[in-house]
Tab-separated table of C-alpha atoms (C1' of nucleotides) in Angstrom:
chain	number	residue	atom	x	y	z
A	645	UNK	CA	24.143	-21.267	21.697
A	646	UNK	CA	20.811	-22.838	21.096
A	647	UNK	CA	19.697	-20.514	18.296
A	648	UNK	CA	17.780	-22.879	16.042
A	649	UNK	CA	14.655	-24.699	17.095
A	650	UNK	CA	14.604	-28.439	16.623
A	651	UNK	CA	11.221	-29.867	15.880
A	652	UNK	CA	10.047	-33.418	16.443
A	653	UNK	CA	11.382	-34.586	13.111
A	654	UNK	CA	14.870	-33.252	13.855
A	655	UNK	CA	14.893	-34.839	17.289
A	656	UNK	CA	13.855	-38.178	15.865
A	657	UNK	CA	16.526	-37.934	13.202
A	658	UNK	CA	19.157	-37.260	15.874
A	659	UNK	CA	17.889	-40.082	18.040
A	660	UNK	CA	18.301	-42.547	15.191
A	661	UNK	CA	21.599	-41.192	13.857
A	662	UNK	CA	23.212	-41.274	17.288
A	663	UNK	CA	22.690	-45.050	17.346
A	664	UNK	CA	22.898	-45.896	13.642
A	665	UNK	CA	25.273	-43.401	12.111
A	666	UNK	CA	25.445	-45.227	8.831
A	667	UNK	CA	21.778	-45.897	8.227
A	668	UNK	CA	20.761	-45.116	4.648
A	669	UNK	CA	18.823	-41.935	4.079
A	670	UNK	CA	15.933	-43.961	2.685
A	671	UNK	CA	15.614	-46.125	5.797
A	672	UNK	CA	15.958	-43.068	8.044
A	673	UNK	CA	13.268	-41.226	6.092
A	674	UNK	CA	10.952	-44.213	6.465
A	675	UNK	CA	11.532	-44.486	10.228
A	676	UNK	CA	10.755	-40.832	10.881
A	677	UNK	CA	7.940	-40.581	8.344
A	678	UNK	CA	9.369	-38.128	5.830
A	679	UNK	CA	10.287	-38.285	2.163
A	680	UNK	CA	13.959	-39.104	1.448
A	681	UNK	CA	14.564	-35.646	0.018
A	682	UNK	CA	13.101	-33.799	3.009
A	683	UNK	CA	14.976	-36.045	5.414
A	684	UNK	CA	18.224	-35.517	3.534
A	685	UNK	CA	17.905	-31.728	3.714
A	686	UNK	CA	17.309	-31.852	7.458
A	687	UNK	CA	20.356	-34.045	8.077
A	688	UNK	CA	22.527	-31.698	6.007
A	689	UNK	CA	21.186	-28.685	7.919
A	690	UNK	CA	21.939	-30.394	11.249
A	691	UNK	CA	25.481	-31.066	10.077
A	692	UNK	CA	26.016	-27.547	8.719
A	693	UNK	CA	24.711	-25.846	11.876
A	694	UNK	CA	26.955	-27.954	14.115
A	695	UNK	CA	24.199	-29.778	15.986
A	696	UNK	CA	25.786	-32.896	14.502
A	697	UNK	CA	29.514	-32.353	15.127
A	698	UNK	CA	30.577	-35.272	12.960
A	699	UNK	CA	30.021	-38.954	12.254
A	700	UNK	CA	32.382	-41.509	13.745
A	701	UNK	CA	33.110	-45.194	13.997
A	702	UNK	CA	33.165	-46.187	17.678
A	703	UNK	CA	36.058	-48.549	18.277
A	704	UNK	CA	36.575	-51.000	21.152
A	705	UNK	CA	39.818	-49.847	22.831
A	706	UNK	CA	40.788	-53.312	24.086
A	707	UNK	CA	40.510	-54.731	20.583
A	708	UNK	CA	43.055	-52.292	19.203
A	709	UNK	CA	45.652	-52.800	21.898
A	710	UNK	CA	44.608	-50.015	24.325
A	711	UNK	CA	42.891	-51.910	27.171
A	712	UNK	CA	43.996	-49.622	30.022
A	713	UNK	CA	41.950	-46.559	30.982
A	714	UNK	CA	42.594	-44.001	33.718
A	715	UNK	CA	40.664	-41.060	35.127
A	716	UNK	CA	43.221	-38.456	36.151
A	717	UNK	CA	42.389	-35.666	38.573
A	718	UNK	CA	44.719	-32.696	38.195
A	719	UNK	CA	45.211	-29.595	40.316
A	720	UNK	CA	47.231	-26.635	39.039
A	721	UNK	CA	49.617	-24.755	41.349
A	722	UNK	CA	48.541	-21.224	40.630
A	723	UNK	CA	45.623	-20.425	38.486
A	724	UNK	CA	47.214	-17.862	36.225
A	725	UNK	CA	45.607	-17.575	32.821
A	726	UNK	CA	48.924	-18.299	31.093
A	727	UNK	CA	49.667	-21.635	32.708
A	728	UNK	CA	46.039	-22.711	32.350
A	729	UNK	CA	45.789	-22.045	28.613
A	730	UNK	CA	49.238	-23.617	28.100
A	731	UNK	CA	48.099	-26.703	29.996
A	732	UNK	CA	44.946	-26.926	27.923
A	733	UNK	CA	46.702	-26.514	24.596
A	734	UNK	CA	49.240	-29.226	25.300
A	735	UNK	CA	46.766	-31.670	26.813
A	736	UNK	CA	44.588	-31.309	23.724
A	737	UNK	CA	47.456	-32.526	21.529
A	738	UNK	CA	48.014	-35.781	23.445
A	739	UNK	CA	46.072	-38.445	21.540
A	740	UNK	CA	45.815	-40.748	24.569
A	741	UNK	CA	43.787	-38.048	26.375
A	742	UNK	CA	40.303	-38.601	25.007
A	743	UNK	CA	38.480	-36.283	27.372
A	744	UNK	CA	39.573	-33.293	29.426
A	745	UNK	CA	37.134	-31.258	31.512
A	746	UNK	CA	37.627	-28.233	33.755
A	747	UNK	CA	35.501	-28.993	36.808
A	748	UNK	CA	34.283	-27.723	40.122
A	749	UNK	CA	35.394	-29.634	43.227
A	750	UNK	CA	38.874	-30.577	44.425
A	751	UNK	CA	40.435	-31.091	41.016
A	752	UNK	CA	40.836	-28.354	38.423
A	753	UNK	CA	40.778	-30.829	35.542
A	754	UNK	CA	39.627	-34.394	35.018
A	755	UNK	CA	41.168	-36.390	32.183
A	756	UNK	CA	40.230	-39.717	30.661
A	757	UNK	CA	43.326	-41.428	29.304
A	758	UNK	CA	43.227	-44.563	27.138
A	759	UNK	CA	46.511	-46.392	26.835
A	760	UNK	CA	48.321	-49.676	26.127
A	761	UNK	CA	49.595	-50.763	29.551
A	762	UNK	CA	51.119	-49.545	32.819
A	763	UNK	CA	54.540	-49.031	31.297
A	764	UNK	CA	53.018	-46.748	28.691
A	765	UNK	CA	51.053	-44.925	31.398
A	766	UNK	CA	54.250	-44.433	33.374
A	767	UNK	CA	55.819	-42.911	30.273
A	768	UNK	CA	52.747	-40.743	29.702
A	769	UNK	CA	53.057	-39.326	33.220
A	770	UNK	CA	56.805	-38.710	33.160
A	771	UNK	CA	57.253	-37.558	29.588
A	772	UNK	CA	53.999	-35.683	29.089
A	773	UNK	CA	51.839	-34.856	32.102
A	774	UNK	CA	54.624	-34.048	34.596
A	775	UNK	CA	56.332	-31.784	32.072
A	776	UNK	CA	53.280	-29.532	31.907
A	777	UNK	CA	53.693	-26.173	33.664
A	778	UNK	CA	52.111	-25.436	37.007
A	779	UNK	CA	50.951	-28.952	37.914
A	780	UNK	CA	50.374	-29.269	41.656
A	781	UNK	CA	48.626	-32.594	42.209
A	782	UNK	CA	47.918	-35.629	40.033
A	783	UNK	CA	45.621	-38.429	41.179
A	784	UNK	CA	45.322	-41.431	38.879
A	785	UNK	CA	42.212	-43.583	39.217
A	786	UNK	CA	42.233	-46.649	37.011
A	787	UNK	CA	39.103	-47.937	35.360
A	788	UNK	CA	38.439	-51.490	36.521
A	789	UNK	CA	35.452	-51.918	34.247
A	790	UNK	CA	33.270	-49.815	31.969
A	791	UNK	CA	29.661	-50.336	33.090
A	792	UNK	CA	28.434	-47.897	30.460
A	793	UNK	CA	30.158	-45.975	27.697
A	794	UNK	CA	27.660	-44.049	25.633
A	795	UNK	CA	27.863	-41.153	23.193
A	796	UNK	CA	24.151	-40.564	22.574
A	797	UNK	CA	22.799	-37.399	24.208
A	798	UNK	CA	19.289	-38.041	25.600
A	799	UNK	CA	16.636	-36.415	23.420
A	800	UNK	CA	13.735	-34.668	25.182
B	234	UNK	CA	40.154	-60.282	23.896
B	235	UNK	CA	42.509	-59.268	21.186
B	236	UNK	CA	42.195	-62.389	19.088
B	237	UNK	CA	42.487	-61.028	15.579
B	238	UNK	CA	45.536	-59.296	14.239
B	239	UNK	CA	45.069	-55.896	12.720
B	240	UNK	CA	47.475	-55.053	9.948
B	241	UNK	CA	48.448	-51.618	8.708
B	242	UNK	CA	45.500	-51.419	6.355
B	243	UNK	CA	43.020	-52.138	9.152
B	244	UNK	CA	44.613	-49.571	11.427
B	245	UNK	CA	44.499	-46.942	8.724
B	246	UNK	CA	40.861	-47.764	8.022
B	247	UNK	CA	40.033	-47.349	11.714
B	248	UNK	CA	41.997	-44.117	11.922
B	249	UNK	CA	39.962	-42.619	9.092
B	250	UNK	CA	36.562	-44.029	10.116
B	251	UNK	CA	36.938	-42.740	13.672
B	252	UNK	CA	37.098	-39.191	12.286
B	253	UNK	CA	34.959	-39.527	9.150
B	254	UNK	CA	32.369	-42.165	9.905
B	255	UNK	CA	30.356	-41.411	6.796
B	256	UNK	CA	33.138	-41.267	4.230
B	257	UNK	CA	32.232	-43.165	1.063
B	258	UNK	CA	33.853	-46.537	0.611
B	259	UNK	CA	35.472	-45.346	-2.588
B	260	UNK	CA	37.144	-42.376	-0.931
B	261	UNK	CA	38.255	-44.529	2.006
B	262	UNK	CA	39.728	-47.113	-0.353
B	263	UNK	CA	41.650	-44.387	-2.159
B	264	UNK	CA	43.033	-42.924	1.058
B	265	UNK	CA	44.366	-46.242	2.322
B	266	UNK	CA	45.482	-47.508	-1.076
B	267	UNK	CA	43.194	-50.488	-1.583
B	268	UNK	CA	40.505	-51.394	-4.110
B	269	UNK	CA	36.946	-50.483	-3.062
B	270	UNK	CA	35.967	-54.162	-2.788
B	271	UNK	CA	38.923	-55.116	-0.584
B	272	UNK	CA	38.351	-52.068	1.593
B	273	UNK	CA	34.665	-52.836	1.900
B	274	UNK	CA	35.337	-56.407	3.011
B	275	UNK	CA	37.758	-55.205	5.693
B	276	UNK	CA	35.283	-52.673	7.082
B	277	UNK	CA	32.580	-55.352	7.254
B	278	UNK	CA	34.971	-57.727	9.037
B	279	UNK	CA	35.892	-55.027	11.566
B	280	UNK	CA	32.190	-54.451	12.222
B	281	UNK	CA	31.356	-58.150	12.483
B	282	UNK	CA	34.231	-58.905	14.872
B	283	UNK	CA	33.269	-56.019	17.163
B	284	UNK	CA	36.424	-53.959	16.690
B	285	UNK	CA	34.034	-51.333	15.347
B	286	UNK	CA	31.219	-51.320	17.911
B	287	UNK	CA	28.956	-49.119	15.806
B	288	UNK	CA	28.743	-45.903	13.821
B	289	UNK	CA	27.269	-42.821	15.426
B	290	UNK	CA	26.438	-39.188	14.859
B	291	UNK	CA	28.190	-37.120	17.538
B	292	UNK	CA	25.806	-34.444	18.754
B	293	UNK	CA	26.629	-31.196	20.570
B	294	UNK	CA	24.803	-31.489	23.936
B	295	UNK	CA	24.312	-27.730	24.363
B	296	UNK	CA	22.626	-27.508	20.963
B	297	UNK	CA	19.963	-30.026	21.909
B	298	UNK	CA	19.103	-28.480	25.245
B	299	UNK	CA	21.464	-30.435	27.521
B	300	UNK	CA	24.206	-27.933	28.351
B	301	UNK	CA	24.930	-29.122	31.891
B	302	UNK	CA	27.431	-31.895	32.578
B	303	UNK	CA	28.508	-33.420	35.891
B	304	UNK	CA	31.123	-35.947	36.945
B	305	UNK	CA	29.695	-37.869	39.864
B	306	UNK	CA	31.892	-39.840	42.252
B	307	UNK	CA	29.970	-42.567	44.062
B	308	UNK	CA	30.883	-44.802	46.965
B	309	UNK	CA	28.760	-47.813	47.878
B	310	UNK	CA	28.059	-48.681	51.535
B	311	UNK	CA	28.920	-52.331	51.509
B	312	UNK	CA	30.375	-54.009	48.542
B	313	UNK	CA	28.088	-56.986	48.307
B	314	UNK	CA	27.767	-58.462	44.834
B	315	UNK	CA	23.994	-58.010	44.950
B	316	UNK	CA	23.888	-54.292	45.559
B	317	UNK	CA	26.718	-53.712	43.113
B	318	UNK	CA	25.078	-55.504	40.191
B	319	UNK	CA	21.755	-53.882	41.059
B	320	UNK	CA	23.415	-50.476	41.053
B	321	UNK	CA	25.033	-51.173	37.701
B	322	UNK	CA	21.867	-52.431	36.057
B	323	UNK	CA	19.834	-49.435	37.091
B	324	UNK	CA	22.500	-46.865	36.271
B	325	UNK	CA	22.804	-48.354	32.797
B	326	UNK	CA	19.135	-47.630	32.125
B	327	UNK	CA	19.345	-43.912	32.943
B	328	UNK	CA	19.798	-42.145	29.608
B	329	UNK	CA	21.368	-39.042	31.195
B	330	UNK	CA	24.247	-41.215	32.455
B	331	UNK	CA	26.496	-41.422	29.401
B	332	UNK	CA	29.463	-43.058	31.076
B	333	UNK	CA	29.845	-45.162	34.206
B	334	UNK	CA	33.158	-46.649	35.270
B	335	UNK	CA	34.151	-48.778	38.252
B	336	UNK	CA	37.456	-47.301	39.389
B	337	UNK	CA	40.307	-47.594	41.848
B	338	UNK	CA	40.767	-44.736	44.312
B	339	UNK	CA	38.318	-43.148	46.728
B	340	UNK	CA	35.205	-43.587	44.633
B	341	UNK	CA	33.785	-46.948	43.598
B	342	UNK	CA	32.135	-45.490	40.495
B	343	UNK	CA	32.533	-42.387	38.392
B	344	UNK	CA	29.594	-41.238	36.275
B	345	UNK	CA	29.340	-38.639	33.555
B	346	UNK	CA	25.848	-37.162	33.528
B	347	UNK	CA	24.538	-34.865	30.762
B	348	UNK	CA	21.423	-32.946	31.636
B	349	UNK	CA	19.251	-29.902	30.972
B	350	UNK	CA	19.818	-27.715	34.040
B	351	UNK	CA	20.275	-27.703	37.810
B	352	UNK	CA	16.611	-28.363	38.492
B	353	UNK	CA	16.794	-31.467	36.322
B	354	UNK	CA	20.011	-32.529	38.052
B	355	UNK	CA	18.339	-32.126	41.416
B	356	UNK	CA	15.540	-34.365	40.206
B	357	UNK	CA	18.069	-36.867	38.844
B	358	UNK	CA	19.717	-37.106	42.264
B	359	UNK	CA	16.541	-37.373	44.307
B	360	UNK	CA	14.443	-39.529	42.024
B	361	UNK	CA	17.120	-41.749	40.557
B	362	UNK	CA	20.580	-41.777	42.123
B	363	UNK	CA	19.551	-41.538	45.785
B	364	UNK	CA	16.995	-44.316	45.328
B	365	UNK	CA	19.714	-46.770	44.349
B	366	UNK	CA	20.543	-49.364	47.020
B	367	UNK	CA	23.685	-49.149	49.126
B	368	UNK	CA	24.818	-45.652	48.178
B	369	UNK	CA	27.194	-44.236	50.801
B	370	UNK	CA	28.664	-41.062	49.301
B	371	UNK	CA	27.895	-38.938	46.253
B	372	UNK	CA	30.200	-36.132	45.131
B	373	UNK	CA	29.016	-34.038	42.203
B	374	UNK	CA	31.673	-32.162	40.236
B	375	UNK	CA	30.263	-29.940	37.537
B	376	UNK	CA	31.982	-29.503	34.209
B	377	UNK	CA	32.849	-25.823	33.711
B	378	UNK	CA	34.206	-26.371	30.226
B	379	UNK	CA	35.083	-29.269	27.917
B	380	UNK	CA	38.686	-28.747	26.839
B	381	UNK	CA	38.625	-31.975	24.838
B	382	UNK	CA	35.904	-34.505	24.087
B	383	UNK	CA	37.175	-37.177	21.759
B	384	UNK	CA	36.000	-40.647	20.802
B	385	UNK	CA	38.902	-41.721	18.599
B	386	UNK	CA	41.161	-44.353	20.192
B	387	UNK	CA	44.820	-43.635	19.323
B	388	UNK	CA	46.114	-46.065	16.713
B	389	UNK	CA	49.651	-47.412	17.187
C	162	DA	C1'	9.062	-26.704	3.514
C	163	DC	C1'	7.550	-30.806	1.251
C	164	DT	C1'	6.944	-34.425	-2.700
C	165	DG	C1'	8.192	-37.047	-6.776
C	166	DA	C1'	11.029	-38.150	-10.381
C	167	DA	C1'	15.455	-37.890	-12.983
C	168	DA	C1'	20.390	-38.332	-13.273
C	169	DG	C1'	24.492	-39.562	-11.405
C	170	DT	C1'	27.122	-42.005	-7.932
C	171	DC	C1'	27.985	-45.560	-4.906
C	172	DG	C1'	27.576	-50.014	-2.464
C	173	DT	C1'	27.603	-54.883	-3.035
C	174	DT	C1'	28.212	-59.279	-5.097
C	175	DG	C1'	30.314	-62.923	-7.948
C	176	DC	C1'	34.198	-64.516	-10.279
C	177	DA	C1'	38.895	-64.946	-11.421
C	178	DT	C1'	43.680	-64.562	-9.581
D	1098	DA	C1'	43.271	-61.953	0.721
D	1099	DT	C1'	43.005	-59.118	-3.730
D	1100	DG	C1'	41.165	-56.735	-8.136
D	1101	DC	C1'	37.701	-56.179	-11.834
D	1102	DA	C1'	33.291	-55.714	-13.634
D	1103	DA	C1'	28.318	-55.479	-13.530
D	1104	DC	C1'	23.968	-54.785	-11.385
D	1105	DG	C1'	21.006	-52.847	-8.220
D	1106	DA	C1'	20.368	-49.459	-4.789
D	1107	DC	C1'	21.118	-45.251	-3.128
D	1108	DT	C1'	22.156	-40.264	-2.885
D	1109	DT	C1'	21.419	-35.819	-4.606
D	1110	DT	C1'	19.314	-32.322	-7.379
D	1111	DC	C1'	15.605	-29.874	-9.499
D	1112	DA	C1'	11.047	-28.633	-10.934
D	1113	DG	C1'	6.427	-28.294	-9.214
D	1114	DT	C1'	3.013	-27.943	-5.368
DNA sequence: ACTGAAAGTCGTTGCAT
DNA sequence: ATGCAACGACTTTCAGT
């Protein structure tokens, strides 16, 4: 749904805001070469149209007691619409599941789970993931190290 | 490196700021039941200590012309320290690679790539990924749909 | 759609507790 | 580590181009 055209000003605004979400409107306006009022209206329009989904503080997981991260490949038993939507609804509610993608390839879904330690991951599997309907295979790959962890979409 | 203790106030601040990164300090202070000055000092301390890595605008990839997403599983040929660090340094510089993790399991690295279309992905593989030293296997799994895409770390 | 200025709100600091 | 108070800076709106 790429209805609205973004011009160079919008793209530069997004480029800056993706890295400095709390920059003042004045400073942003200066950097992109627009008056504060014009810049402010563009930012509001980008928010209202959903190009900017929201603003967020990015937190270091290890520093808040969640140093363990796993990529979980999941295959469903039969691909009925019911079990799939049920799976998706429940997975969405688990706060330790930060990302969940339906993918091509061997797995039906790939999850990124951020959690306290192995004991907590064991509980996550037994009490949450394994209770989901229609699960066939679960492969847990643990993250040894994050080489890169970025949220900024590249701007053309 | 979890040196500093976070109390309930800090955790509540982080909980709110992860969802509303641009909330005013006054409103935040109200929500967590602290004076604006005390709240402000805590936020600054969380930023300075690195618990908050940064603030960011979260942008919808499809709305800025990058609707394609792939999870790429990569195996290196020999696991010499040289080729590994070289691989990591170069992958970090590619803006279309948003995430790169070293993992346990079959793959050595898992990448999340956000890109314009298949032609651009083809170029990414040939001009960037395949030119990296020591690559043995590359498995591209395309994201059919994002069921969940969250940045907020769960707060205990 | 932009600029410039006006009015209102907020961030930020210093001081006292 | 907290609250209060004051100043300066910023956001936000509106009239005019």
